[in-house]
Coordinates of N, CA and C in Angstrom, one line a residue:
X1 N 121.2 -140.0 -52.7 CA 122.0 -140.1 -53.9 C 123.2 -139.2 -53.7
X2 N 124.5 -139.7 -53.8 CA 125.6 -139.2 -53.8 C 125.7 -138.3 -55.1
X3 N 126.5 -137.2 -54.7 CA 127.0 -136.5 -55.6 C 128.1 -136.8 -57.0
X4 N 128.1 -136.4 -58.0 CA 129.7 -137.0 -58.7 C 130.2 -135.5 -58.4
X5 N 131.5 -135.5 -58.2 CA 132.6 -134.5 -57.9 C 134.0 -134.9 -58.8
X6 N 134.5 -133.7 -58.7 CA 135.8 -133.6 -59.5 C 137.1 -134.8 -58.7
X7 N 136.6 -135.3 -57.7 CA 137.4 -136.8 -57.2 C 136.7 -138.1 -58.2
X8 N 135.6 -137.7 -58.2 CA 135.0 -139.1 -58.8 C 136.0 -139.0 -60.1
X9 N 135.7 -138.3 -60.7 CA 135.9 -138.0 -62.3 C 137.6 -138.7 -62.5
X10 N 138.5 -137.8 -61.2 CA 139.7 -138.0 -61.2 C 140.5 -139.7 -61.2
X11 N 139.1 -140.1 -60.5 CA 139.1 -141.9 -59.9 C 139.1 -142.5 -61.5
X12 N 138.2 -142.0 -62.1 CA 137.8 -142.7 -63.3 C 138.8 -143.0 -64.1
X13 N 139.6 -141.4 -64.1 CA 140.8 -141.3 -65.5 C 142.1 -142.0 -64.8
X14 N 142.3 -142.3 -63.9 CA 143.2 -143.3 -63.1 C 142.9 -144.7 -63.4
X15 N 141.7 -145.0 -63.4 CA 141.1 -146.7 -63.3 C 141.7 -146.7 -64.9
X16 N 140.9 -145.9 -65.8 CA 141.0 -146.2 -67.5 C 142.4 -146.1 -67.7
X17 N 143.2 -144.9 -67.1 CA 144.8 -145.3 -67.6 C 145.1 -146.7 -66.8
X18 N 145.0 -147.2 -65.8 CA 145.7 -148.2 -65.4 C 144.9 -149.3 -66.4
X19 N 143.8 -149.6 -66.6 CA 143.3 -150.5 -67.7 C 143.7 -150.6 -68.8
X20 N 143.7 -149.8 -69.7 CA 144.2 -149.7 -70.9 C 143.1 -150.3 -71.8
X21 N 143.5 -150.7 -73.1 CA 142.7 -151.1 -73.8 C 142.2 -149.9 -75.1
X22 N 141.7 -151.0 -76.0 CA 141.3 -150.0 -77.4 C 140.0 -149.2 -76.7
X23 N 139.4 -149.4 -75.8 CA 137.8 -148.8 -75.6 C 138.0 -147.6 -74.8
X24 N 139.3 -147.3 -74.2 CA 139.4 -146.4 -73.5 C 139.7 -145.0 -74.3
X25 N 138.9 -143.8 -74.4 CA 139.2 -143.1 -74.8 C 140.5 -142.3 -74.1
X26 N 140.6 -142.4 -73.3 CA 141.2 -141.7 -72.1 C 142.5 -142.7 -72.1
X27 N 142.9 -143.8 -72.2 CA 144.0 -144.5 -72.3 C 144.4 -144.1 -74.1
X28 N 143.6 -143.8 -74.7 CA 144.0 -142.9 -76.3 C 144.8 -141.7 -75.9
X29 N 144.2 -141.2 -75.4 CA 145.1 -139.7 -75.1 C 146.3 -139.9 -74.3
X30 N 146.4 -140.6 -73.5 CA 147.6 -140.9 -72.7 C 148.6 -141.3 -73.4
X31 N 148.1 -142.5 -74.2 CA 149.4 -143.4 -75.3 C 149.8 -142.1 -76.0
X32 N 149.0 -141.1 -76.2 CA 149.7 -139.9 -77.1 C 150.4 -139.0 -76.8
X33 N 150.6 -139.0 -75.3 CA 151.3 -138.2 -74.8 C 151.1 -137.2 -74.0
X34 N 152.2 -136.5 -73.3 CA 151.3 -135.1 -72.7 C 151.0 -133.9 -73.1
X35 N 152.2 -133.6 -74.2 CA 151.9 -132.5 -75.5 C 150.8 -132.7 -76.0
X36 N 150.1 -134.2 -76.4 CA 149.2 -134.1 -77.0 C 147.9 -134.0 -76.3
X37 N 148.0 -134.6 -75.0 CA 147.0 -134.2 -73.7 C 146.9 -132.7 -74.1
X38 N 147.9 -132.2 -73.7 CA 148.1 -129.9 -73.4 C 147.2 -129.8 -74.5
X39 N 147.4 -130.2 -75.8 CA 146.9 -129.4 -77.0 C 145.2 -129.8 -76.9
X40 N 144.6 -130.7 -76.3 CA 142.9 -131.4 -76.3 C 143.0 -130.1 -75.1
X41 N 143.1 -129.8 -74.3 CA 143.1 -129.3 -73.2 C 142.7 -128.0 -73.2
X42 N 143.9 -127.2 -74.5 CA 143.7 -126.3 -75.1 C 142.5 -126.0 -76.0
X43 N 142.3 -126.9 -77.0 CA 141.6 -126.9 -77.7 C 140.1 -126.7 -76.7
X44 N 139.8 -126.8 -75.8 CA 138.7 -127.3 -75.2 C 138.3 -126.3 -74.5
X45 N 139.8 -125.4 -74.1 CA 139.3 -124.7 -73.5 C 139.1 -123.2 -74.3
X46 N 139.3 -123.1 -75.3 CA 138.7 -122.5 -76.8 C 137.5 -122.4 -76.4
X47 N 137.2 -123.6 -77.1 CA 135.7 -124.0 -77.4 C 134.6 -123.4 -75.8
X48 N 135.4 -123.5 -74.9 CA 134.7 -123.3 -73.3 C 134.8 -121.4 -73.6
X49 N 135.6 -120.6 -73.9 CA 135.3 -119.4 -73.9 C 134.3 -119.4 -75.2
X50 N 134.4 -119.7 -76.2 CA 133.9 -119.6 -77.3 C 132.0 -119.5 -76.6
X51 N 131.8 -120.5 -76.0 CA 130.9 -121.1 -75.5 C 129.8 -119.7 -74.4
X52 N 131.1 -119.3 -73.6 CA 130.7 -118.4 -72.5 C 130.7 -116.5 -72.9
X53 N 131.1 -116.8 -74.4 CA 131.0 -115.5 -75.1 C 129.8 -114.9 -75.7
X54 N 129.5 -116.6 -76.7 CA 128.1 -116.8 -76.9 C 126.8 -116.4 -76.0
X55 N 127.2 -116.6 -74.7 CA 126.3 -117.1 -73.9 C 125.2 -117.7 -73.9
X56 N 125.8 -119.1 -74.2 CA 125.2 -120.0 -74.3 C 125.1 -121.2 -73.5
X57 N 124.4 -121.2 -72.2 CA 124.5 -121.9 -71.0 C 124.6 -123.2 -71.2
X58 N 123.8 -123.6 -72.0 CA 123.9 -125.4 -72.2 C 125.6 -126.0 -72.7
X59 N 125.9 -124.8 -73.7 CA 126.9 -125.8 -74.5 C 128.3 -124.9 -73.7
X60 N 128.1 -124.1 -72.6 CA 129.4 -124.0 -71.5 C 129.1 -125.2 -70.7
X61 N 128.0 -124.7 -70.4 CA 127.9 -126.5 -69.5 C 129.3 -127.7 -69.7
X62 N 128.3 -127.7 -71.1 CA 129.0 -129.3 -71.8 C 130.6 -129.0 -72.2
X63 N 131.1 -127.6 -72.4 CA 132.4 -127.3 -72.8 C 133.3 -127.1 -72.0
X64 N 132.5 -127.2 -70.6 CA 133.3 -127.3 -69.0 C 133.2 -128.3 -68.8
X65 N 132.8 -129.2 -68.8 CA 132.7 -130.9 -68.4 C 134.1 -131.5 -69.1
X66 N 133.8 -130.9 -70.3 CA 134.9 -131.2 -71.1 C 136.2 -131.2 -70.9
X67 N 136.2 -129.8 -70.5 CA 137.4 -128.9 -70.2 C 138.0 -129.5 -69.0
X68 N 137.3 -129.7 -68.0 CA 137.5 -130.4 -66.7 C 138.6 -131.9 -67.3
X69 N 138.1 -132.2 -67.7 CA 138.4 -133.9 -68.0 C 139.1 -133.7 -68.5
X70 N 139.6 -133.0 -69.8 CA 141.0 -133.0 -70.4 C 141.9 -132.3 -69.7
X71 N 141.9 -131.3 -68.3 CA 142.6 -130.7 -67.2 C 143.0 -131.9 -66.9
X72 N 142.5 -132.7 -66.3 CA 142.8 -134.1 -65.4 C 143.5 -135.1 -66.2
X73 N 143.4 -135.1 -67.5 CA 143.8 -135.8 -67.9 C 145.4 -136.2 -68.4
X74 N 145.5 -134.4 -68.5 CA 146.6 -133.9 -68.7 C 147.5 -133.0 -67.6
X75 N 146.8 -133.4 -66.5 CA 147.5 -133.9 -64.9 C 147.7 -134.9 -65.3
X76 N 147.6 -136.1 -65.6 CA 147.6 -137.6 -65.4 C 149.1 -137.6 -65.8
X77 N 148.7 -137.4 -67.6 CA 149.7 -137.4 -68.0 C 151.2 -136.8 -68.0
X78 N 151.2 -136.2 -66.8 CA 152.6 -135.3 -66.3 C 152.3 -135.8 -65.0
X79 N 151.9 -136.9 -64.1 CA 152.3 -137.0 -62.8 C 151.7 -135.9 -62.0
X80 N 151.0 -134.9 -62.1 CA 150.7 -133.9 -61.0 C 149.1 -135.0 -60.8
X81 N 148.8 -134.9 -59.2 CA 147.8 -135.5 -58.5 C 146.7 -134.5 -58.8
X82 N 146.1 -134.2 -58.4 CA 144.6 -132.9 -58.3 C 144.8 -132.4 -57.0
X83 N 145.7 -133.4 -56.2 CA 145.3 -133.3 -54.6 C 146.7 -131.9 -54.8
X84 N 147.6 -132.3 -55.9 CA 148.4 -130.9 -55.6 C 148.1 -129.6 -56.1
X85 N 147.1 -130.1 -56.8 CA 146.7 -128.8 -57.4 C 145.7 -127.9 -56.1
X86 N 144.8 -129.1 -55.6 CA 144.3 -128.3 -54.6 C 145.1 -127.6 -53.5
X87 N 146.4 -128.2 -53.3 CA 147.0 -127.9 -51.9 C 147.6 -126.8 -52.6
X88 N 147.8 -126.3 -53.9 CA 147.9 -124.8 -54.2 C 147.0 -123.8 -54.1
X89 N 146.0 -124.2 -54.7 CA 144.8 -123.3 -54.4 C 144.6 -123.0 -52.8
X90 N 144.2 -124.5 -51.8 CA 144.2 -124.0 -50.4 C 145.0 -122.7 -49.8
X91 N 146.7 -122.8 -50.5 CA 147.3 -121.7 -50.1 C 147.4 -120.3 -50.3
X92 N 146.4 -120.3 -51.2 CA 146.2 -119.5 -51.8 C 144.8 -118.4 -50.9
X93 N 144.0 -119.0 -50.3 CA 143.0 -119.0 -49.8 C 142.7 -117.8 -48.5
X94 N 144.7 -117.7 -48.2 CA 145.2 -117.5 -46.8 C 145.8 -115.9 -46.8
X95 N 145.0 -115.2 -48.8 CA 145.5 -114.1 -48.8 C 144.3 -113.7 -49.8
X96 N 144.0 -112.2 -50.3 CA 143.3 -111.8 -51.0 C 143.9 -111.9 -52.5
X97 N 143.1 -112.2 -53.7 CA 143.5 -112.6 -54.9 C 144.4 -111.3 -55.6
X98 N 144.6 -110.5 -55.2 CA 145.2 -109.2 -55.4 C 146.3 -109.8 -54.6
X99 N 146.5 -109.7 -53.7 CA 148.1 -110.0 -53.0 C 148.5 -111.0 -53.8
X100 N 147.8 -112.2 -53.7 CA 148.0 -113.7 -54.4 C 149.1 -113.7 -55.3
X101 N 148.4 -112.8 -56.2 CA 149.0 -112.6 -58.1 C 149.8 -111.8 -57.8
X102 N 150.1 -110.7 -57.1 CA 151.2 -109.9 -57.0 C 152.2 -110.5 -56.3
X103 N 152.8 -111.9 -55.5 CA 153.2 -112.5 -54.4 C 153.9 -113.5 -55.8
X104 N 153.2 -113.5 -56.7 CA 153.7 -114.9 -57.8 C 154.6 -113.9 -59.2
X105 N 154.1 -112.6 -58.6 CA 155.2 -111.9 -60.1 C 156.5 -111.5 -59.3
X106 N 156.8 -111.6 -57.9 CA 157.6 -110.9 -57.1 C 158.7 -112.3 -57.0
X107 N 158.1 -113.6 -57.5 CA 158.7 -114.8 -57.4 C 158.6 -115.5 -55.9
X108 N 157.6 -114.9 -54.9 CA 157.6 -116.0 -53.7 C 156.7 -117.0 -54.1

């Protein structure tokens, strides 16, 4: 049994926007825009600390599944791929997280 991964997920909200249709939750958020993507996004990821404050494993679980999907979704809706987001992170990989964040306030 194959795994589902954050490609699968990404495949999905690509198929539903290019489908369209009233059943699509995900083609709902799109027709709304990408401010209104940012703000579910936001909202979610509230609810995701809210969750991990609690400490409450089950409903971070479920508030990062969440959180995930409205990330992606709200990639979609601004044109950034995942694949760029990763090839940021990759570069990132190539220095200690201390240099990282100090390399991004210095403006390189």
């Amino acid at each position: 049994m194959s795994r589902f991964t954050i490609h699968d997920l990404a495949e999905t909200i690509d198929a539903r926007a290019a489908a369209g249709g009233e059943g699509s939750y995900t083609r709902k958020l799109l027709d709304k825009g990408a401010e209104h993507c940012a703000k579910k996004f936001g909202e979610e990821a509230v609810e995701t600390v809210i969750a991990a404050v609690e400490n409450d494993r089950a409903h971070l679980i479920a508030e990062g599944a969440d959180l995930l999907y409205h990330f992606l979704v709200l990639l979609k809706a601004r044109g950034v791929k995942l694949e760029e987001v990763e090839a940021a992170l990759d570069k990132r990989t190539n220095m200690s997280g201390l240099e990282e964040k100090a390399s991004r306030k210095s403006g390189n």
